């Protein structure tokens, strides 16, 4: 399930992926961390912004950021008539959600370092930000890190991907078996499970979704894979599906997830992108 929690998304005139990794030393408490990140440029109209994309790491409290980012989307979804996507109860209050986010970060870190365990990765999009700016209240609870030069960075979005796997409800869907089964047999694909931007930072998140999508494409290309799959909410006004279609995905099929018998079926769409 994916969300790009914004009612109207800007037209993207250019996404620039700088083709090299930057390696920096960051100070976290008394520790020195060797961190790699990739810079993506985003341009729309007269606005230009740089996003720093890095791997999720428990050291930077990324699990809590992910939890808070999920919760930040709910008021927006309700205001745009899409509350059925994730409901109205904070996800942080739902059983198991907090632990799953911590487990996800740990699994991502393990797979990145060892190539073993559950094949998933989580990438965090950050922007350089002056934390003393009056734009945010002093109690905003935004997770920040500071590099050795004193520059402050704030996370604005994240993406979770699986290597050559679909989530369980897609693998058991009768509506999608003609697509999911052959894809699993063929392999060589990335499945994009979550893409979330943080509403607490306001306009600072604009472009983060596009930058994270570019990171996913680069991640697949680095492996020599040519296909990205994702599923998303297909209710409301259909803007979420259209967002991905506008960025190169094709709608493959519709499905309904009825695992929760106490709620209405969750309407979803399966989409695919073939990389050149």
PDB file of C-alpha atoms in Angstrom:
ATOM      1  CA  UNK A   1       0.000   0.000   0.000  1.00  0.00           C
ATOM      2  CA  UNK A   2       1.365   3.367  -0.938  1.00  0.00           C
ATOM      3  CA  UNK A   3       0.592   6.952  -0.285  1.00  0.00           C
ATOM      4  CA  UNK A   4       1.852  10.208  -1.615  1.00  0.00           C
ATOM      5  CA  UNK A   5      -0.167  12.258   0.847  1.00  0.00           C
ATOM      6  CA  UNK A   6      -0.828  15.434  -1.069  1.00  0.00           C
ATOM      7  CA  UNK A   7      -4.094  16.466  -2.716  1.00  0.00           C
ATOM      8  CA  UNK A   8      -2.445  18.164  -5.680  1.00  0.00           C
ATOM      9  CA  UNK A   9       1.053  17.158  -6.706  1.00  0.00           C
ATOM     10  CA  UNK A  10       3.308  19.597  -8.613  1.00  0.00           C
ATOM     11  CA  UNK A  11       4.286  19.000 -12.200  1.00  0.00           C
ATOM     12  CA  UNK A  12       7.797  17.645 -12.276  1.00  0.00           C
ATOM     13  CA  UNK A  13       9.980  19.299 -14.884  1.00  0.00           C
ATOM     14  CA  UNK A  14      13.194  17.582 -13.986  1.00  0.00           C
ATOM     15  CA  UNK A  15      14.679  14.979 -11.680  1.00  0.00           C
ATOM     16  CA  UNK A  16      18.454  14.840 -11.585  1.00  0.00           C
ATOM     17  CA  UNK A  17      20.194  11.873 -10.009  1.00  0.00           C
ATOM     18  CA  UNK A  18      23.810  12.697  -9.333  1.00  0.00           C
ATOM     19  CA  UNK A  19      25.615   9.495 -10.347  1.00  0.00           C
ATOM     20  CA  UNK A  20      27.853   9.047  -7.366  1.00  0.00           C
ATOM     21  CA  UNK A  21      27.581   8.313  -3.692  1.00  0.00           C
ATOM     22  CA  UNK A  22      28.656  10.900  -1.172  1.00  0.00           C
ATOM     23  CA  UNK A  23      30.392   9.590   1.930  1.00  0.00           C
ATOM     24  CA  UNK A  24      30.375  11.760   5.021  1.00  0.00           C
ATOM     25  CA  UNK A  25      31.049  11.455   8.715  1.00  0.00           C
ATOM     26  CA  UNK A  26      28.171  12.400  10.977  1.00  0.00           C
ATOM     27  CA  UNK A  27      28.293  12.900  14.716  1.00  0.00           C
ATOM     28  CA  UNK A  28      25.474  11.299  16.716  1.00  0.00           C
ATOM     29  CA  UNK A  29      25.957  11.755  20.461  1.00  0.00           C
ATOM     30  CA  UNK A  30      29.547  10.591  21.000  1.00  0.00           C
ATOM     31  CA  UNK A  31      29.606   8.317  17.966  1.00  0.00           C
ATOM     32  CA  UNK A  32      31.075   8.964  14.559  1.00  0.00           C
ATOM     33  CA  UNK A  33      29.015   7.355  11.800  1.00  0.00           C
ATOM     34  CA  UNK A  34      30.178   6.636   8.275  1.00  0.00           C
ATOM     35  CA  UNK A  35      27.094   7.446   6.188  1.00  0.00           C
ATOM     36  CA  UNK A  36      26.576   7.144   2.457  1.00  0.00           C
ATOM     37  CA  UNK A  37      23.901   9.116   0.685  1.00  0.00           C
ATOM     38  CA  UNK A  38      22.918  10.146  -2.828  1.00  0.00           C
ATOM     39  CA  UNK A  39      21.775  13.644  -3.759  1.00  0.00           C
ATOM     40  CA  UNK A  40      18.719  14.059  -5.984  1.00  0.00           C
ATOM     41  CA  UNK A  41      17.729  17.401  -7.419  1.00  0.00           C
ATOM     42  CA  UNK A  42      14.091  18.373  -7.857  1.00  0.00           C
ATOM     43  CA  UNK A  43      12.819  21.236  -9.975  1.00  0.00           C
ATOM     44  CA  UNK A  44       9.275  22.473 -10.522  1.00  0.00           C
ATOM     45  CA  UNK A  45       8.502  25.904 -11.890  1.00  0.00           C
ATOM     46  CA  UNK A  46      10.888  28.340 -10.220  1.00  0.00           C
ATOM     47  CA  UNK A  47      11.587  26.089  -7.253  1.00  0.00           C
ATOM     48  CA  UNK A  48      14.653  23.905  -6.882  1.00  0.00           C
ATOM     49  CA  UNK A  49      15.437  21.602  -3.970  1.00  0.00           C
ATOM     50  CA  UNK A  50      18.017  18.976  -3.093  1.00  0.00           C
ATOM     51  CA  UNK A  51      17.110  15.745  -1.351  1.00  0.00           C
ATOM     52  CA  UNK A  52      19.677  13.604   0.391  1.00  0.00           C
ATOM     53  CA  UNK A  53      18.700   9.932   0.147  1.00  0.00           C
ATOM     54  CA  UNK A  54      20.276   7.504   2.609  1.00  0.00           C
ATOM     55  CA  UNK A  55      19.628   4.092   4.093  1.00  0.00           C
ATOM     56  CA  UNK A  56      17.454   3.869   7.179  1.00  0.00           C
ATOM     57  CA  UNK A  57      19.436   3.413  10.377  1.00  0.00           C
ATOM     58  CA  UNK A  58      18.321   2.780  13.946  1.00  0.00           C
ATOM     59  CA  UNK A  59      21.055   5.162  15.098  1.00  0.00           C
ATOM     60  CA  UNK A  60      19.077   8.108  13.706  1.00  0.00           C
ATOM     61  CA  UNK A  61      15.777   6.951  15.242  1.00  0.00           C
ATOM     62  CA  UNK A  62      14.369   6.366  11.762  1.00  0.00           C
ATOM     63  CA  UNK A  63      11.699   3.947  12.979  1.00  0.00           C
ATOM     64  CA  UNK A  64      10.114   6.717  15.057  1.00  0.00           C
ATOM     65  CA  UNK A  65      10.277   9.067  12.082  1.00  0.00           C
ATOM     66  CA  UNK A  66       8.447   6.487   9.954  1.00  0.00           C
ATOM     67  CA  UNK A  67       5.793   6.036  12.644  1.00  0.00           C
ATOM     68  CA  UNK A  68       5.241   9.785  12.921  1.00  0.00           C
ATOM     69  CA  UNK A  69       5.223  10.253   9.145  1.00  0.00           C
ATOM     70  CA  UNK A  70       2.502   7.618   8.769  1.00  0.00           C
ATOM     71  CA  UNK A  71       0.377   9.344  11.410  1.00  0.00           C
ATOM     72  CA  UNK A  72       0.901  12.745   9.779  1.00  0.00           C
ATOM     73  CA  UNK A  73      -0.903  11.579   6.636  1.00  0.00           C
ATOM     74  CA  UNK A  74      -4.210  10.747   8.328  1.00  0.00           C
ATOM     75  CA  UNK A  75      -5.661  14.271   8.671  1.00  0.00           C
ATOM     76  CA  UNK A  76      -4.862  14.930   5.013  1.00  0.00           C
ATOM     77  CA  UNK A  77      -6.450  11.679   3.877  1.00  0.00           C
ATOM     78  CA  UNK A  78      -9.575  12.473   5.886  1.00  0.00           C
ATOM     79  CA  UNK A  79      -9.758  16.014   4.492  1.00  0.00           C
ATOM     80  CA  UNK A  80      -9.559  14.751   0.901  1.00  0.00           C
ATOM     81  CA  UNK A  81     -12.163  12.009   1.320  1.00  0.00           C
ATOM     82  CA  UNK A  82      -9.636   9.173   1.437  1.00  0.00           C
ATOM     83  CA  UNK A  83      -9.842   8.144   5.089  1.00  0.00           C
ATOM     84  CA  UNK A  84     -10.661   4.576   4.020  1.00  0.00           C
ATOM     85  CA  UNK A  85      -7.096   4.193   2.808  1.00  0.00           C
ATOM     86  CA  UNK A  86      -5.648   3.814   6.309  1.00  0.00           C
ATOM     87  CA  UNK A  87      -8.563   4.695   8.574  1.00  0.00           C
ATOM     88  CA  UNK A  88      -8.736   7.510  11.105  1.00  0.00           C
ATOM     89  CA  UNK A  89      -7.058   5.914  14.119  1.00  0.00           C
ATOM     90  CA  UNK A  90      -3.357   6.808  14.380  1.00  0.00           C
ATOM     91  CA  UNK A  91      -1.361   3.894  13.053  1.00  0.00           C
ATOM     92  CA  UNK A  92       0.940   4.295  16.052  1.00  0.00           C
ATOM     93  CA  UNK A  93      -1.980   3.165  18.217  1.00  0.00           C
ATOM     94  CA  UNK A  94      -2.645   0.004  16.244  1.00  0.00           C
ATOM     95  CA  UNK A  95      -1.337  -3.241  17.633  1.00  0.00           C
ATOM     96  CA  UNK A  96       2.052  -4.216  16.291  1.00  0.00           C
ATOM     97  CA  UNK A  97       2.627  -1.153  14.094  1.00  0.00           C
ATOM     98  CA  UNK A  98       5.366   0.434  16.202  1.00  0.00           C
ATOM     99  CA  UNK A  99       7.283  -2.818  16.559  1.00  0.00           C
ATOM    100  CA  UNK A 100       6.953  -3.515  12.828  1.00  0.00           C
ATOM    101  CA  UNK A 101       8.602  -0.200  11.998  1.00  0.00           C
ATOM    102  CA  UNK A 102      11.532  -0.940  14.326  1.00  0.00           C
ATOM    103  CA  UNK A 103      11.819  -4.452  12.889  1.00  0.00           C
ATOM    104  CA  UNK A 104      11.709  -3.055   9.353  1.00  0.00           C
ATOM    105  CA  UNK A 105      14.651  -0.726   9.985  1.00  0.00           C
ATOM    106  CA  UNK A 106      16.643  -3.551  11.582  1.00  0.00           C
ATOM    107  CA  UNK A 107      15.904  -5.918   8.686  1.00  0.00           C
ATOM    108  CA  UNK A 108      16.832  -3.283   6.124  1.00  0.00           C
ATOM    109  CA  UNK A 109      20.140  -2.639   7.855  1.00  0.00           C
ATOM    110  CA  UNK A 110      20.897  -6.348   8.108  1.00  0.00           C
ATOM    111  CA  UNK A 111      20.097  -7.038   4.452  1.00  0.00           C
ATOM    112  CA  UNK A 112      22.154  -4.060   3.304  1.00  0.00           C
ATOM    113  CA  UNK A 113      25.185  -5.177   5.283  1.00  0.00           C
ATOM    114  CA  UNK A 114      25.015  -8.963   4.899  1.00  0.00           C
ATOM    115  CA  UNK A 115      22.726  -9.777   1.973  1.00  0.00           C
ATOM    116  CA  UNK A 116      20.924 -12.234   4.247  1.00  0.00           C
ATOM    117  CA  UNK A 117      17.548 -12.268   5.963  1.00  0.00           C
ATOM    118  CA  UNK A 118      14.385 -10.674   4.653  1.00  0.00           C
ATOM    119  CA  UNK A 119      15.219  -8.940   1.339  1.00  0.00           C
ATOM    120  CA  UNK A 120      14.019  -5.409   2.000  1.00  0.00           C
ATOM    121  CA  UNK A 121      15.477  -1.923   2.041  1.00  0.00           C
ATOM    122  CA  UNK A 122      14.260   1.380   3.463  1.00  0.00           C
ATOM    123  CA  UNK A 123      15.531   4.708   2.149  1.00  0.00           C
ATOM    124  CA  UNK A 124      15.093   8.049   3.906  1.00  0.00           C
ATOM    125  CA  UNK A 125      14.799  11.387   2.069  1.00  0.00           C
ATOM    126  CA  UNK A 126      16.219  14.387   3.916  1.00  0.00           C
ATOM    127  CA  UNK A 127      16.650  18.079   3.274  1.00  0.00           C
ATOM    128  CA  UNK A 128      19.215  20.422   4.727  1.00  0.00           C
ATOM    129  CA  UNK A 129      17.368  22.560   7.241  1.00  0.00           C
ATOM    130  CA  UNK A 130      18.066  25.213   9.829  1.00  0.00           C
ATOM    131  CA  UNK A 131      16.405  23.774  12.912  1.00  0.00           C
ATOM    132  CA  UNK A 132      16.265  27.164  14.585  1.00  0.00           C
ATOM    133  CA  UNK A 133      14.038  28.479  11.799  1.00  0.00           C
ATOM    134  CA  UNK A 134      10.736  29.944  12.967  1.00  0.00           C
ATOM    135  CA  UNK A 135       9.018  27.830  10.301  1.00  0.00           C
ATOM    136  CA  UNK A 136       8.712  24.954  12.765  1.00  0.00           C
ATOM    137  CA  UNK A 137       7.642  25.222  16.398  1.00  0.00           C
ATOM    138  CA  UNK A 138      10.267  24.356  18.977  1.00  0.00           C
ATOM    139  CA  UNK A 139       8.291  21.268  20.027  1.00  0.00           C
ATOM    140  CA  UNK A 140       7.790  19.914  16.497  1.00  0.00           C
ATOM    141  CA  UNK A 141       9.363  16.533  17.424  1.00  0.00           C
ATOM    142  CA  UNK A 142      11.054  16.347  14.040  1.00  0.00           C
ATOM    143  CA  UNK A 143      13.990  13.954  13.998  1.00  0.00           C
ATOM    144  CA  UNK A 144      17.171  15.754  13.059  1.00  0.00           C
ATOM    145  CA  UNK A 145      20.794  14.871  12.627  1.00  0.00           C
ATOM    146  CA  UNK A 146      23.776  17.199  12.504  1.00  0.00           C
ATOM    147  CA  UNK A 147      26.895  16.571  10.461  1.00  0.00           C
ATOM    148  CA  UNK A 148      30.451  17.357  11.518  1.00  0.00           C
ATOM    149  CA  UNK A 149      30.170  20.805   9.938  1.00  0.00           C
ATOM    150  CA  UNK A 150      27.151  21.705  12.029  1.00  0.00           C
ATOM    151  CA  UNK A 151      24.636  21.385   9.190  1.00  0.00           C
ATOM    152  CA  UNK A 152      21.199  20.179  10.226  1.00  0.00           C
ATOM    153  CA  UNK A 153      19.154  17.692   8.203  1.00  0.00           C
ATOM    154  CA  UNK A 154      15.510  16.774   8.669  1.00  0.00           C
ATOM    155  CA  UNK A 155      13.806  13.692   7.134  1.00  0.00           C
ATOM    156  CA  UNK A 156      10.810  14.423   4.910  1.00  0.00           C
ATOM    157  CA  UNK A 157       9.881  11.024   3.474  1.00  0.00           C
ATOM    158  CA  UNK A 158      10.754   7.354   3.157  1.00  0.00           C
ATOM    159  CA  UNK A 159      10.277   4.410   0.851  1.00  0.00           C
ATOM    160  CA  UNK A 160      10.316   0.679   1.559  1.00  0.00           C
ATOM    161  CA  UNK A 161      11.088  -1.839  -1.180  1.00  0.00           C
ATOM    162  CA  UNK A 162      11.199  -5.627  -1.358  1.00  0.00           C
ATOM    163  CA  UNK A 163      13.525  -7.614  -3.596  1.00  0.00           C
ATOM    164  CA  UNK A 164      11.673 -10.096  -5.839  1.00  0.00           C
ATOM    165  CA  UNK A 165       8.719 -10.402  -3.461  1.00  0.00           C
ATOM    166  CA  UNK A 166       5.108  -9.254  -3.264  1.00  0.00           C
ATOM    167  CA  UNK A 167       3.214  -8.613  -0.039  1.00  0.00           C
ATOM    168  CA  UNK A 168       1.112 -11.564   1.094  1.00  0.00           C
ATOM    169  CA  UNK A 169      -2.340 -10.207   0.209  1.00  0.00           C
ATOM    170  CA  UNK A 170      -1.289  -9.790  -3.427  1.00  0.00           C
ATOM    171  CA  UNK A 171       0.057 -13.336  -3.621  1.00  0.00           C
ATOM    172  CA  UNK A 172      -3.289 -14.711  -2.413  1.00  0.00           C
ATOM    173  CA  UNK A 173      -5.498 -12.484  -4.589  1.00  0.00           C
ATOM    174  CA  UNK A 174      -7.490 -14.431  -7.191  1.00  0.00           C
ATOM    175  CA  UNK A 175      -7.865 -11.235  -9.210  1.00  0.00           C
ATOM    176  CA  UNK A 176      -4.091 -10.889  -9.637  1.00  0.00           C
ATOM    177  CA  UNK A 177      -2.852 -14.475  -9.850  1.00  0.00           C
ATOM    178  CA  UNK A 178      -2.232 -14.226 -13.611  1.00  0.00           C
ATOM    179  CA  UNK A 179       0.177 -11.341 -12.978  1.00  0.00           C
ATOM    180  CA  UNK A 180       1.747 -12.032  -9.597  1.00  0.00           C
ATOM    181  CA  UNK A 181       2.493 -15.716 -10.169  1.00  0.00           C
ATOM    182  CA  UNK A 182       4.459 -15.270 -13.416  1.00  0.00           C
ATOM    183  CA  UNK A 183       6.297 -12.262 -11.963  1.00  0.00           C
ATOM    184  CA  UNK A 184       7.454 -14.303  -8.977  1.00  0.00           C
ATOM    185  CA  UNK A 185       8.637 -17.099 -11.255  1.00  0.00           C
ATOM    186  CA  UNK A 186      10.581 -14.694 -13.450  1.00  0.00           C
ATOM    187  CA  UNK A 187      12.057 -12.649 -10.583  1.00  0.00           C
ATOM    188  CA  UNK A 188      14.389  -9.726 -11.231  1.00  0.00           C
ATOM    189  CA  UNK A 189      12.014  -7.044  -9.945  1.00  0.00           C
ATOM    190  CA  UNK A 190      11.580  -4.620  -7.071  1.00  0.00           C
ATOM    191  CA  UNK A 191       8.284  -4.236  -5.236  1.00  0.00           C
ATOM    192  CA  UNK A 192       7.618  -0.786  -3.802  1.00  0.00           C
ATOM    193  CA  UNK A 193       5.589  -1.347  -0.647  1.00  0.00           C
ATOM    194  CA  UNK A 194       5.443   2.066   1.036  1.00  0.00           C
ATOM    195  CA  UNK A 195       6.134   5.615  -0.045  1.00  0.00           C
ATOM    196  CA  UNK A 196       5.256   8.185   2.611  1.00  0.00           C
ATOM    197  CA  UNK A 197       6.027  11.876   2.968  1.00  0.00           C
ATOM    198  CA  UNK A 198       5.799  13.754   6.251  1.00  0.00           C
ATOM    199  CA  UNK A 199       3.036  16.353   6.462  1.00  0.00           C
ATOM    200  CA  UNK A 200       4.566  17.963   9.528  1.00  0.00           C
ATOM    201  CA  UNK A 201       7.172  19.699   7.354  1.00  0.00           C
ATOM    202  CA  UNK A 202       4.595  21.301   5.049  1.00  0.00           C
ATOM    203  CA  UNK A 203       5.930  22.394   1.661  1.00  0.00           C
ATOM    204  CA  UNK A 204       9.391  21.088   2.546  1.00  0.00           C
ATOM    205  CA  UNK A 205       8.227  17.640   1.479  1.00  0.00           C
ATOM    206  CA  UNK A 206       7.318  18.752  -2.045  1.00  0.00           C
ATOM    207  CA  UNK A 207       9.342  16.699  -4.489  1.00  0.00           C
ATOM    208  CA  UNK A 208      10.359  14.070  -1.934  1.00  0.00           C
ATOM    209  CA  UNK A 209       8.049  11.466  -3.471  1.00  0.00           C
ATOM    210  CA  UNK A 210       9.553  11.979  -6.916  1.00  0.00           C
ATOM    211  CA  UNK A 211      13.095  11.840  -5.534  1.00  0.00           C
ATOM    212  CA  UNK A 212      12.346   8.597  -3.695  1.00  0.00           C
ATOM    213  CA  UNK A 213      10.808   7.088  -6.830  1.00  0.00           C
ATOM    214  CA  UNK A 214      13.998   7.933  -8.685  1.00  0.00           C
ATOM    215  CA  UNK A 215      15.993   6.227  -5.932  1.00  0.00           C
ATOM    216  CA  UNK A 216      13.908   3.073  -6.371  1.00  0.00           C
ATOM    217  CA  UNK A 217      14.554   3.118 -10.121  1.00  0.00           C
ATOM    218  CA  UNK A 218      18.271   3.529  -9.500  1.00  0.00           C
ATOM    219  CA  UNK A 219      18.224   0.715  -6.943  1.00  0.00           C
ATOM    220  CA  UNK A 220      16.591  -1.643  -9.457  1.00  0.00           C
ATOM    221  CA  UNK A 221      18.977  -0.562 -12.210  1.00  0.00           C
ATOM    222  CA  UNK A 222      22.000  -1.224  -9.988  1.00  0.00           C
ATOM    223  CA  UNK A 223      20.839  -4.835  -9.744  1.00  0.00           C
ATOM    224  CA  UNK A 224      20.259  -5.073 -13.481  1.00  0.00           C
ATOM    225  CA  UNK A 225      16.516  -5.424 -12.976  1.00  0.00           C
ATOM    226  CA  UNK A 226      14.024  -3.841 -15.354  1.00  0.00           C
ATOM    227  CA  UNK A 227      10.698  -3.983 -13.507  1.00  0.00           C
ATOM    228  CA  UNK A 228       9.151  -2.186 -10.537  1.00  0.00           C
ATOM    229  CA  UNK A 229       5.795  -3.264  -9.127  1.00  0.00           C
ATOM    230  CA  UNK A 230       3.611  -1.467  -6.616  1.00  0.00           C
ATOM    231  CA  UNK A 231       0.070  -1.474  -5.326  1.00  0.00           C
ATOM    232  CA  UNK A 232      -1.913   1.489  -4.075  1.00  0.00           C
ATOM    233  CA  UNK A 233      -5.285   2.621  -2.807  1.00  0.00           C
ATOM    234  CA  UNK A 234      -7.824   2.882  -5.638  1.00  0.00           C
ATOM    235  CA  UNK A 235     -10.624   4.632  -3.794  1.00  0.00           C
ATOM    236  CA  UNK A 236     -11.592   8.244  -3.348  1.00  0.00           C
ATOM    237  CA  UNK A 237     -11.004  10.390  -6.398  1.00  0.00           C
ATOM    238  CA  UNK A 238      -8.377   8.140  -7.964  1.00  0.00           C
ATOM    239  CA  UNK A 239      -5.605  10.730  -7.665  1.00  0.00           C
ATOM    240  CA  UNK A 240      -3.118   8.330  -6.115  1.00  0.00           C
ATOM    241  CA  UNK A 241      -3.331   5.895  -9.023  1.00  0.00           C
ATOM    242  CA  UNK A 242      -3.075   8.785 -11.464  1.00  0.00           C
ATOM    243  CA  UNK A 243       0.015  10.093  -9.671  1.00  0.00           C
ATOM    244  CA  UNK A 244       1.884   6.884 -10.435  1.00  0.00           C
ATOM    245  CA  UNK A 245       0.510   6.602 -13.960  1.00  0.00           C
ATOM    246  CA  UNK A 246       1.789  10.118 -14.637  1.00  0.00           C
ATOM    247  CA  UNK A 247       5.234   8.955 -13.550  1.00  0.00           C
ATOM    248  CA  UNK A 248       5.485   5.995 -15.865  1.00  0.00           C
ATOM    249  CA  UNK A 249       3.590   3.159 -14.180  1.00  0.00           C
ATOM    250  CA  UNK A 250       0.921   1.129 -15.989  1.00  0.00           C
ATOM    251  CA  UNK A 251      -2.251  -0.089 -14.328  1.00  0.00           C
ATOM    252  CA  UNK A 252      -2.249  -3.895 -14.457  1.00  0.00           C
ATOM    253  CA  UNK A 253      -5.263  -4.965 -12.433  1.00  0.00           C
ATOM    254  CA  UNK A 254      -7.703  -4.196  -9.633  1.00  0.00           C
ATOM    255  CA  UNK A 255      -8.255  -6.141  -6.432  1.00  0.00           C
ATOM    256  CA  UNK A 256     -10.021  -5.982  -3.098  1.00  0.00           C
ATOM    257  CA  UNK A 257      -8.399  -6.889   0.189  1.00  0.00           C
ATOM    258  CA  UNK A 258     -10.995  -8.340   2.554  1.00  0.00           C
ATOM    259  CA  UNK A 259      -8.742  -9.623   5.355  1.00  0.00           C
ATOM    260  CA  UNK A 260     -10.530  -7.414   7.894  1.00  0.00           C
ATOM    261  CA  UNK A 261     -14.062  -8.769   8.026  1.00  0.00           C
ATOM    262  CA  UNK A 262     -15.261  -5.878  10.197  1.00  0.00           C
ATOM    263  CA  UNK A 263     -14.479  -3.234   7.578  1.00  0.00           C
ATOM    264  CA  UNK A 264     -15.403  -2.580   3.970  1.00  0.00           C
ATOM    265  CA  UNK A 265     -13.103  -4.166   1.370  1.00  0.00           C
ATOM    266  CA  UNK A 266      -9.927  -2.184   0.689  1.00  0.00           C
ATOM    267  CA  UNK A 267      -9.887  -1.309  -3.019  1.00  0.00           C
ATOM    268  CA  UNK A 268      -6.476  -1.487  -4.610  1.00  0.00           C
ATOM    269  CA  UNK A 269      -4.708  -1.276  -7.930  1.00  0.00           C
ATOM    270  CA  UNK A 270      -1.607  -3.167  -9.046  1.00  0.00           C
ATOM    271  CA  UNK A 271       0.797  -1.149 -11.197  1.00  0.00           C
ATOM    272  CA  UNK A 272       4.004  -1.877 -13.051  1.00  0.00           C
ATOM    273  CA  UNK A 273       6.878   0.128 -14.492  1.00  0.00           C
ATOM    274  CA  UNK A 274       9.287  -1.282 -17.070  1.00  0.00           C
ATOM    275  CA  UNK A 275      12.654   0.447 -17.038  1.00  0.00           C
ATOM    276  CA  UNK A 276      14.407   1.200 -20.310  1.00  0.00           C
TER     277      UNK A 276
END
